[in-house]
PDB file of C-alpha atoms and ligand atoms in Angstrom:
ATOM      1  CA  MET A1424     -24.961   5.352  28.612  1.00 65.00           C
ATOM      2  CA  SER A1425     -25.313   6.656  32.127  1.00 82.00           C
ATOM      3  CA  GLN A1426     -27.754   5.040  34.500  1.00 89.00           C
ATOM      4  CA  LYS A1427     -30.813   6.964  35.577  1.00 93.00           C
ATOM      5  CA  VAL A1428     -31.671   7.747  39.169  1.00 96.00           C
ATOM      6  CA  MET A1429     -35.007   9.280  40.159  1.00 97.00           C
ATOM      7  CA  ILE A1430     -35.244  11.377  43.312  1.00 97.00           C
ATOM      8  CA  ILE A1431     -38.732  11.883  44.753  1.00 97.00           C
ATOM      9  CA  GLU A1432     -38.257  14.423  47.521  1.00 96.00           C
ATOM     10  CA  ASP A1433     -39.977  17.717  48.406  1.00 95.00           C
ATOM     11  CA  GLU A1434     -37.087  19.201  50.398  1.00 94.00           C
ATOM     12  CA  GLU A1435     -35.348  21.199  47.708  1.00 95.00           C
ATOM     13  CA  ALA A1436     -32.008  21.602  49.514  1.00 95.00           C
ATOM     14  CA  LEU A1437     -31.722  17.855  50.087  1.00 94.00           C
ATOM     15  CA  ALA A1438     -32.857  16.982  46.560  1.00 96.00           C
ATOM     16  CA  LEU A1439     -30.277  19.334  45.035  1.00 96.00           C
ATOM     17  CA  LEU A1440     -27.536  17.984  47.296  1.00 95.00           C
ATOM     18  CA  LEU A1441     -28.318  14.426  46.191  1.00 96.00           C
ATOM     19  CA  LYS A1442     -28.652  15.453  42.545  1.00 96.00           C
ATOM     20  CA  TYR A1443     -25.266  17.180  42.648  1.00 96.00           C
ATOM     21  CA  ASN A1444     -23.545  14.180  44.215  1.00 96.00           C
ATOM     22  CA  LEU A1445     -25.202  11.633  41.935  1.00 96.00           C
ATOM     23  CA  GLU A1446     -24.358  13.639  38.813  1.00 96.00           C
ATOM     24  CA  LYS A1447     -20.776  13.901  39.999  1.00 95.00           C
ATOM     25  CA  GLU A1448     -20.752  10.072  40.065  1.00 92.00           C
ATOM     26  CA  GLY A1449     -21.965  10.023  36.464  1.00 93.00           C
ATOM     27  CA  TYR A1450     -25.655   9.268  36.917  1.00 94.00           C
ATOM     28  CA  GLU A1451     -28.430  10.948  34.974  1.00 95.00           C
ATOM     29  CA  VAL A1452     -30.717  12.375  37.644  1.00 97.00           C
ATOM     30  CA  PHE A1453     -34.415  13.223  37.586  1.00 96.00           C
ATOM     31  CA  TRP A1454     -36.091  15.039  40.454  1.00 96.00           C
ATOM     32  CA  GLU A1455     -39.773  15.224  41.300  1.00 96.00           C
ATOM     33  CA  SER A1456     -41.075  17.009  44.391  1.00 95.00           C
ATOM     34  CA  ARG A1457     -44.810  16.355  44.054  1.00 93.00           C
ATOM     35  CA  GLY A1458     -46.073  13.043  45.348  1.00 91.00           C
ATOM     36  CA  ASN A1459     -49.039  12.918  42.988  1.00 91.00           C
ATOM     37  CA  LYS A1460     -46.787  13.335  39.929  1.00 93.00           C
ATOM     38  CA  ALA A1461     -44.134  10.858  41.037  1.00 95.00           C
ATOM     39  CA  VAL A1462     -45.508   7.617  39.573  1.00 95.00           C
ATOM     40  CA  ALA A1463     -46.119   9.211  36.148  1.00 95.00           C
ATOM     41  CA  GLU A1464     -42.564  10.557  36.150  1.00 95.00           C
ATOM     42  CA  VAL A1465     -41.165   7.127  37.021  1.00 95.00           C
ATOM     43  CA  GLU A1466     -43.131   5.612  34.133  1.00 92.00           C
ATOM     44  CA  LYS A1467     -41.852   8.308  31.776  1.00 92.00           C
ATOM     45  CA  ASN A1468     -38.163   8.201  32.762  1.00 92.00           C
ATOM     46  CA  LEU A1469     -37.788   4.518  33.708  1.00 91.00           C
ATOM     47  CA  PRO A1470     -34.930   5.007  36.195  1.00 93.00           C
ATOM     48  CA  ALA A1471     -32.637   2.172  37.275  1.00 92.00           C
ATOM     49  CA  VAL A1472     -33.190   3.064  40.914  1.00 94.00           C
ATOM     50  CA  ILE A1473     -35.588   5.323  42.852  1.00 96.00           C
ATOM     51  CA  ILE A1474     -34.809   7.365  45.967  1.00 97.00           C
ATOM     52  CA  LEU A1475     -38.188   7.959  47.568  1.00 96.00           C
ATOM     53  CA  ASP A1476     -38.968  10.242  50.494  1.00 94.00           C
ATOM     54  CA  TRP A1477     -41.582   9.037  52.960  1.00 90.00           C
ATOM     55  CA  MET A1478     -43.152  12.394  53.824  1.00 88.00           C
ATOM     56  CA  LEU A1479     -44.390  14.143  50.693  1.00 90.00           C
ATOM     57  CA  PRO A1480     -47.237  16.541  50.030  1.00 87.00           C
ATOM     58  CA  GLU A1481     -50.375  15.075  48.420  1.00 86.00           C
ATOM     59  CA  MET A1482     -49.226  11.462  48.411  1.00 91.00           C
ATOM     60  CA  SER A1483     -46.952   9.641  50.855  1.00 91.00           C
ATOM     61  CA  GLY A1484     -43.894   7.643  49.876  1.00 92.00           C
ATOM     62  CA  ILE A1485     -45.669   4.537  51.129  1.00 91.00           C
ATOM     63  CA  GLU A1486     -48.565   5.047  48.720  1.00 92.00           C
ATOM     64  CA  ILE A1487     -46.145   5.759  45.880  1.00 95.00           C
ATOM     65  CA  ALA A1488     -44.146   2.587  46.624  1.00 93.00           C
ATOM     66  CA  ARG A1489     -47.371   0.546  46.581  1.00 91.00           C
ATOM     67  CA  MET A1490     -48.425   2.056  43.265  1.00 93.00           C
ATOM     68  CA  ILE A1491     -45.018   1.419  41.699  1.00 93.00           C
ATOM     69  CA  ARG A1492     -45.127  -2.206  42.833  1.00 88.00           C
ATOM     70  CA  SER A1493     -48.553  -2.670  41.269  1.00 88.00           C
ATOM     71  CA  LYS A1494     -47.496  -1.526  37.782  1.00 87.00           C
ATOM     72  CA  PRO A1495     -45.914  -4.264  35.617  1.00 80.00           C
ATOM     73  CA  ASP A1496     -43.626  -1.927  33.650  1.00 80.00           C
ATOM     74  CA  ILE A1497     -41.963  -0.346  36.698  1.00 87.00           C
ATOM     75  CA  LYS A1498     -42.532  -2.763  39.565  1.00 85.00           C
ATOM     76  CA  THR A1499     -39.030  -4.260  39.505  1.00 85.00           C
ATOM     77  CA  ILE A1500     -37.197  -0.929  39.921  1.00 90.00           C
ATOM     78  CA  PRO A1501     -35.368  -0.906  43.291  1.00 92.00           C
ATOM     79  CA  ILE A1502     -36.707   1.685  45.761  1.00 93.00           C
ATOM     80  CA  ILE A1503     -34.594   3.240  48.511  1.00 93.00           C
ATOM     81  CA  MET A1504     -36.925   4.869  51.028  1.00 91.00           C
ATOM     82  CA  LEU A1505     -35.836   7.982  52.898  1.00 91.00           C
ATOM     83  CA  THR A1506     -37.455   8.348  56.266  1.00 84.00           C
ATOM     84  CA  ALA A1507     -37.142  10.820  59.103  1.00 78.00           C
ATOM     85  CA  LYS A1508     -38.995   8.363  61.287  1.00 64.00           C
ATOM     86  CA  GLY A1509     -36.576   6.177  63.155  1.00 64.00           C
ATOM     87  CA  GLU A1510     -39.190   3.872  64.529  1.00 64.00           C
ATOM     88  CA  GLU A1511     -38.642   0.225  63.684  1.00 67.00           C
ATOM     89  CA  GLU A1512     -42.336  -0.228  63.028  1.00 71.00           C
ATOM     90  CA  ASP A1513     -42.276   2.497  60.396  1.00 72.00           C
ATOM     91  CA  LYS A1514     -39.315   0.936  58.661  1.00 72.00           C
ATOM     92  CA  VAL A1515     -41.101  -2.378  58.500  1.00 72.00           C
ATOM     93  CA  LYS A1516     -44.171  -0.606  57.130  1.00 76.00           C
ATOM     94  CA  GLY A1517     -42.001   0.954  54.429  1.00 74.00           C
ATOM     95  CA  LEU A1518     -40.508  -2.369  53.446  1.00 76.00           C
ATOM     96  CA  THR A1519     -43.903  -4.026  53.441  1.00 75.00           C
ATOM     97  CA  ALA A1520     -45.161  -1.342  51.040  1.00 78.00           C
ATOM     98  CA  GLY A1521     -42.486  -2.330  48.545  1.00 82.00           C
ATOM     99  CA  ALA A1522     -39.259  -0.514  49.389  1.00 86.00           C
ATOM    100  CA  ASP A1523     -36.053  -2.555  49.002  1.00 85.00           C
ATOM    101  CA  ASP A1524     -33.943  -0.489  51.286  1.00 85.00           C
ATOM    102  CA  TYR A1525     -34.333   2.445  53.615  1.00 84.00           C
ATOM    103  CA  VAL A1526     -32.139   5.225  54.926  1.00 88.00           C
ATOM    104  CA  THR A1527     -33.021   7.196  58.035  1.00 85.00           C
ATOM    105  CA  LYS A1528     -32.630  10.987  57.966  1.00 86.00           C
ATOM    106  CA  PRO A1529     -30.243  12.520  58.742  1.00 85.00           C
ATOM    107  CA  PHE A1530     -27.912  10.319  56.701  1.00 88.00           C
ATOM    108  CA  SER A1531     -24.488  10.866  55.202  1.00 91.00           C
ATOM    109  CA  VAL A1532     -24.213  11.381  51.458  1.00 92.00           C
ATOM    110  CA  PRO A1533     -21.526   8.647  51.079  1.00 92.00           C
ATOM    111  CA  GLU A1534     -23.862   6.162  52.779  1.00 91.00           C
ATOM    112  CA  LEU A1535     -26.680   6.925  50.373  1.00 93.00           C
ATOM    113  CA  MET A1536     -24.286   6.740  47.410  1.00 93.00           C
ATOM    114  CA  ALA A1537     -23.157   3.294  48.585  1.00 91.00           C
ATOM    115  CA  ARG A1538     -26.755   2.143  48.749  1.00 91.00           C
ATOM    116  CA  VAL A1539     -27.552   3.490  45.283  1.00 93.00           C
ATOM    117  CA  LYS A1540     -24.544   1.595  43.910  1.00 89.00           C
ATOM    118  CA  ALA A1541     -25.482  -1.588  45.758  1.00 86.00           C
ATOM    119  CA  ASN A1542     -29.033  -1.473  44.434  1.00 86.00           C
ATOM    120  CA  LEU A1543     -27.777  -0.961  40.882  1.00 83.00           C
ATOM    121  CA  ARG A1544     -25.164  -3.695  41.215  1.00 72.00           C
ATOM    122  CA  ARG A1545     -27.770  -6.322  41.894  1.00 63.00           C
ATOM    123  CA  ALA A1546     -29.581  -5.847  38.591  1.00 53.00           C
ATOM    124  CA  PRO A1547     -27.092  -7.523  36.160  1.00 45.00           C
ATOM    125  CA  GLU A1548     -26.975 -10.593  38.390  1.00 42.00           C
ATOM    126  CA  LEU A1549     -30.443 -11.432  37.173  1.00 40.00           C
ATOM    127  CA  VAL A1550     -29.407 -11.539  33.524  1.00 40.00           C
ATOM    128  CA  ALA A1551     -28.479 -15.138  32.925  1.00 42.00           C
ATOM    129  CA  ASP A1552     -29.765 -17.612  30.428  1.00 50.00           C
ATOM    130  CA  LYS A1553     -31.153 -20.216  32.744  1.00 77.00           C
ATOM    131  CA  GLU A1554     -33.914 -21.295  35.009  1.00 82.00           C
ATOM    132  CA  PHE A1555     -34.253 -22.946  38.378  1.00 87.00           C
ATOM    133  CA  ILE A1556     -36.949 -25.424  39.318  1.00 87.00           C
ATOM    134  CA  PHE A1557     -37.958 -26.649  42.752  1.00 89.00           C
ATOM    135  CA  GLU A1558     -41.058 -28.840  42.893  1.00 88.00           C
ATOM    136  CA  ASP A1559     -43.780 -26.699  41.241  1.00 91.00           C
ATOM    137  CA  ILE A1560     -41.790 -23.452  41.543  1.00 93.00           C
ATOM    138  CA  ARG A1561     -40.037 -22.325  38.366  1.00 91.00           C
ATOM    139  CA  MET A1562     -37.745 -19.334  38.231  1.00 91.00           C
ATOM    140  CA  ASP A1563     -36.952 -18.023  34.757  1.00 88.00           C
ATOM    141  CA  LEU A1564     -33.877 -15.794  35.030  1.00 83.00           C
ATOM    142  CA  THR A1565     -34.016 -14.700  31.398  1.00 78.00           C
ATOM    143  CA  GLU A1566     -37.539 -13.399  31.659  1.00 81.00           C
ATOM    144  CA  LYS A1567     -37.058 -12.525  35.337  1.00 85.00           C
ATOM    145  CA  LYS A1568     -40.307 -14.323  36.072  1.00 90.00           C
ATOM    146  CA  VAL A1569     -41.432 -16.816  38.665  1.00 95.00           C
ATOM    147  CA  TYR A1570     -44.176 -19.382  38.172  1.00 94.00           C
ATOM    148  CA  ARG A1571     -45.885 -21.800  40.469  1.00 94.00           C
ATOM    149  CA  GLY A1572     -47.502 -24.460  38.331  1.00 89.00           C
ATOM    150  CA  ASN A1573     -49.109 -22.359  35.599  1.00 88.00           C
ATOM    151  CA  ASN A1574     -49.527 -19.325  37.827  1.00 93.00           C
ATOM    152  CA  PHE A1575     -47.337 -16.278  37.418  1.00 94.00           C
ATOM    153  CA  ILE A1576     -46.037 -15.062  40.799  1.00 94.00           C
ATOM    154  CA  HIS A1577     -45.514 -11.337  41.296  1.00 91.00           C
ATOM    155  CA  LEU A1578     -42.310 -10.745  43.253  1.00 92.00           C
ATOM    156  CA  GLY A1579     -40.478  -7.537  44.131  1.00 89.00           C
ATOM    157  CA  PRO A1580     -36.757  -7.340  43.251  1.00 88.00           C
ATOM    158  CA  THR A1581     -35.566  -8.200  46.764  1.00 90.00           C
ATOM    159  CA  GLU A1582     -37.904 -11.209  47.027  1.00 93.00           C
ATOM    160  CA  PHE A1583     -36.684 -12.315  43.593  1.00 93.00           C
ATOM    161  CA  ARG A1584     -33.046 -12.256  44.727  1.00 91.00           C
ATOM    162  CA  LEU A1585     -33.896 -14.056  47.965  1.00 94.00           C
ATOM    163  CA  LEU A1586     -35.732 -16.808  46.108  1.00 95.00           C
ATOM    164  CA  LYS A1587     -32.886 -17.105  43.602  1.00 92.00           C
ATOM    165  CA  MET A1588     -30.414 -17.689  46.405  1.00 90.00           C
ATOM    166  CA  LEU A1589     -32.637 -20.269  48.114  1.00 93.00           C
ATOM    167  CA  ILE A1590     -33.612 -22.130  44.951  1.00 91.00           C
ATOM    168  CA  GLU A1591     -29.997 -22.391  43.740  1.00 86.00           C
ATOM    169  CA  HIS A1592     -29.238 -24.518  46.798  1.00 85.00           C
ATOM    170  CA  PRO A1593     -32.411 -26.342  47.867  1.00 84.00           C
ATOM    171  CA  GLY A1594     -32.291 -27.695  51.416  1.00 85.00           C
ATOM    172  CA  LYS A1595     -29.324 -25.544  52.382  1.00 87.00           C
ATOM    173  CA  VAL A1596     -29.923 -23.383  55.452  1.00 91.00           C
ATOM    174  CA  PHE A1597     -28.869 -19.784  54.913  1.00 92.00           C
ATOM    175  CA  SER A1598     -28.269 -17.563  57.913  1.00 91.00           C
ATOM    176  CA  ARG A1599     -29.843 -14.101  57.969  1.00 90.00           C
ATOM    177  CA  GLU A1600     -26.310 -12.676  57.831  1.00 87.00           C
ATOM    178  CA  LYS A1601     -25.477 -14.687  54.716  1.00 87.00           C
ATOM    179  CA  LEU A1602     -28.723 -13.656  53.037  1.00 90.00           C
ATOM    180  CA  LEU A1603     -28.104 -10.012  53.958  1.00 87.00           C
ATOM    181  CA  LYS A1604     -24.585 -10.117  52.591  1.00 84.00           C
ATOM    182  CA  THR A1605     -25.524 -11.729  49.308  1.00 83.00           C
ATOM    183  CA  VAL A1606     -28.848 -10.071  48.644  1.00 86.00           C
ATOM    184  CA  TRP A1607     -28.125  -6.583  49.978  1.00 82.00           C
ATOM    185  CA  GLY A1608     -24.367  -6.516  49.405  1.00 77.00           C
ATOM    186  CA  ASP A1609     -21.312  -5.695  51.480  1.00 70.00           C
ATOM    187  CA  ASN A1610     -20.702  -2.407  53.234  1.00 66.00           C
ATOM    188  CA  ILE A1611     -24.374  -1.918  53.850  1.00 70.00           C
ATOM    189  CA  TYR A1612     -25.927  -1.965  57.237  1.00 73.00           C
ATOM    190  CA  VAL A1613     -29.329  -3.626  57.181  1.00 77.00           C
ATOM    191  CA  GLU A1614     -30.972  -4.990  60.292  1.00 81.00           C
ATOM    192  CA  SER A1615     -31.528  -8.736  60.241  1.00 80.00           C
ATOM    193  CA  ARG A1616     -35.255  -8.194  60.819  1.00 86.00           C
ATOM    194  CA  THR A1617     -35.337  -6.800  57.293  1.00 88.00           C
ATOM    195  CA  VAL A1618     -34.674 -10.325  56.016  1.00 90.00           C
ATOM    196  CA  ASP A1619     -37.698 -11.593  57.934  1.00 92.00           C
ATOM    197  CA  VAL A1620     -39.917  -8.926  56.384  1.00 92.00           C
ATOM    198  CA  HIS A1621     -38.865  -9.876  52.851  1.00 93.00           C
ATOM    199  CA  ILE A1622     -39.129 -13.617  53.553  1.00 95.00           C
ATOM    200  CA  ARG A1623     -42.675 -12.998  54.806  1.00 94.00           C
ATOM    201  CA  ARG A1624     -43.499 -11.223  51.550  1.00 94.00           C
ATOM    202  CA  LEU A1625     -41.886 -13.980  49.484  1.00 95.00           C
ATOM    203  CA  ARG A1626     -43.845 -16.636  51.394  1.00 95.00           C
ATOM    204  CA  LYS A1627     -47.116 -14.786  50.976  1.00 95.00           C
ATOM    205  CA  SER A1628     -46.644 -14.530  47.206  1.00 95.00           C
ATOM    206  CA  LEU A1629     -45.530 -18.138  46.728  1.00 95.00           C
ATOM    207  CA  ASN A1630     -48.057 -19.708  49.069  1.00 94.00           C
ATOM    208  CA  GLU A1631     -50.971 -18.264  47.178  1.00 93.00           C
ATOM    209  CA  PHE A1632     -50.666 -21.211  44.789  1.00 92.00           C
ATOM    210  CA  GLY A1633     -49.212 -24.049  46.834  1.00 92.00           C
ATOM    211  CA  PRO A1634     -47.743 -25.341  50.088  1.00 92.00           C
ATOM    212  CA  ASP A1635     -45.090 -23.438  52.038  1.00 93.00           C
ATOM    213  CA  TYR A1636     -41.630 -24.653  51.027  1.00 93.00           C
ATOM    214  CA  ILE A1637     -39.684 -22.027  52.930  1.00 94.00           C
ATOM    215  CA  ARG A1638     -38.398 -23.498  56.139  1.00 92.00           C
ATOM    216  CA  THR A1639     -37.676 -21.223  59.090  1.00 91.00           C
ATOM    217  CA  VAL A1640     -34.750 -22.550  61.083  1.00 88.00           C
ATOM    218  CA  ARG A1641     -35.127 -21.061  64.518  1.00 86.00           C
ATOM    219  CA  ALA A1642     -32.404 -18.614  65.562  1.00 83.00           C
ATOM    220  CA  THR A1643     -30.547 -19.359  62.334  1.00 87.00           C
ATOM    221  CA  GLY A1644     -32.208 -18.505  59.062  1.00 91.00           C
ATOM    222  CA  TYR A1645     -34.071 -19.978  56.138  1.00 93.00           C
ATOM    223  CA  ALA A1646     -34.004 -22.795  53.624  1.00 92.00           C
ATOM    224  CA  LEU A1647     -36.103 -23.865  50.670  1.00 93.00           C
ATOM    225  CA  ASP A1648     -37.228 -27.451  51.120  1.00 89.00           C
ATOM    226  CA  LYS A1649     -40.270 -29.671  51.298  1.00 83.00           C
ATOM    227  CA  GLU A1650     -40.398 -29.554  55.062  1.00 75.00           C
ATOM    228  CA  GLY A1651     -41.699 -26.037  54.600  1.00 70.00           C
ATOM    229  CA  SER A1652     -42.619 -23.805  57.462  1.00 64.00           C
ATOM    230  CA  SER A1653     -42.410 -26.413  60.207  1.00 50.00           C
ATOM    231  CA  GLU A1654     -39.794 -25.043  62.579  1.00 47.00           C
ATOM    232  CA  ALA A1655     -36.633 -27.045  63.105  1.00 42.00           C
ATOM    233  CA  GLU A1656     -33.324 -26.537  64.823  1.00 39.00           C
ATOM    234  CA  ALA A1657     -30.232 -25.930  62.760  1.00 36.00           C
ATOM    235  CA  GLU A1658     -28.251 -28.956  61.691  1.00 33.00           C
TER     236      GLU A1658
HETATM  237 CA1  LIG B1120     -40.273  15.329  52.798  1.00 91.22          CA
END
């Protein structure tokens, strides 16, 4: 069965170009141009990955990403945000709203294809019959759920993969580069600040129900350990 990709984009020429290229790669493609219809279409078609334009009539990509992330049945679907805005601040805003990845227009079709593949590749990784526990944090990989004590923690797909990497090796300091490579995949250019944005989101979700166990190692990266957010130099 072919995997489904949903394109939410009002520029017809671009949407058709992407649709053509994705179909050539064997994907089943759905296209929606109206922002206010996008979330309903995602819920109906349940794609494996969403390509979401930032600037849309009636509802912005940012609002759509937020809505998708608030709905239990579709909130784990990876979102690749398309943006004509090159500003770093806008990218961060997009990621904060719930996008997993972003591509700045104009982009090359092969680059976008690589990102679609990378976002799809990550999904099966999560299917494993086991769980990880660190202090009061429990990660159930079968159910794809995270708990802190008895509280269910809502995490986006990127935060889930980040936590999985950290919790598999408690105390180990991971560099931003290592996290980027493992969580986002090879052959993909993502700025290292992107890691910081997702770590911030992961922290915020986890810390709602307990102390901060994510340690920032200055100029290096991150680790999961009981020292938490107190800054320390790399070993
Ligand atoms: Ca547009």
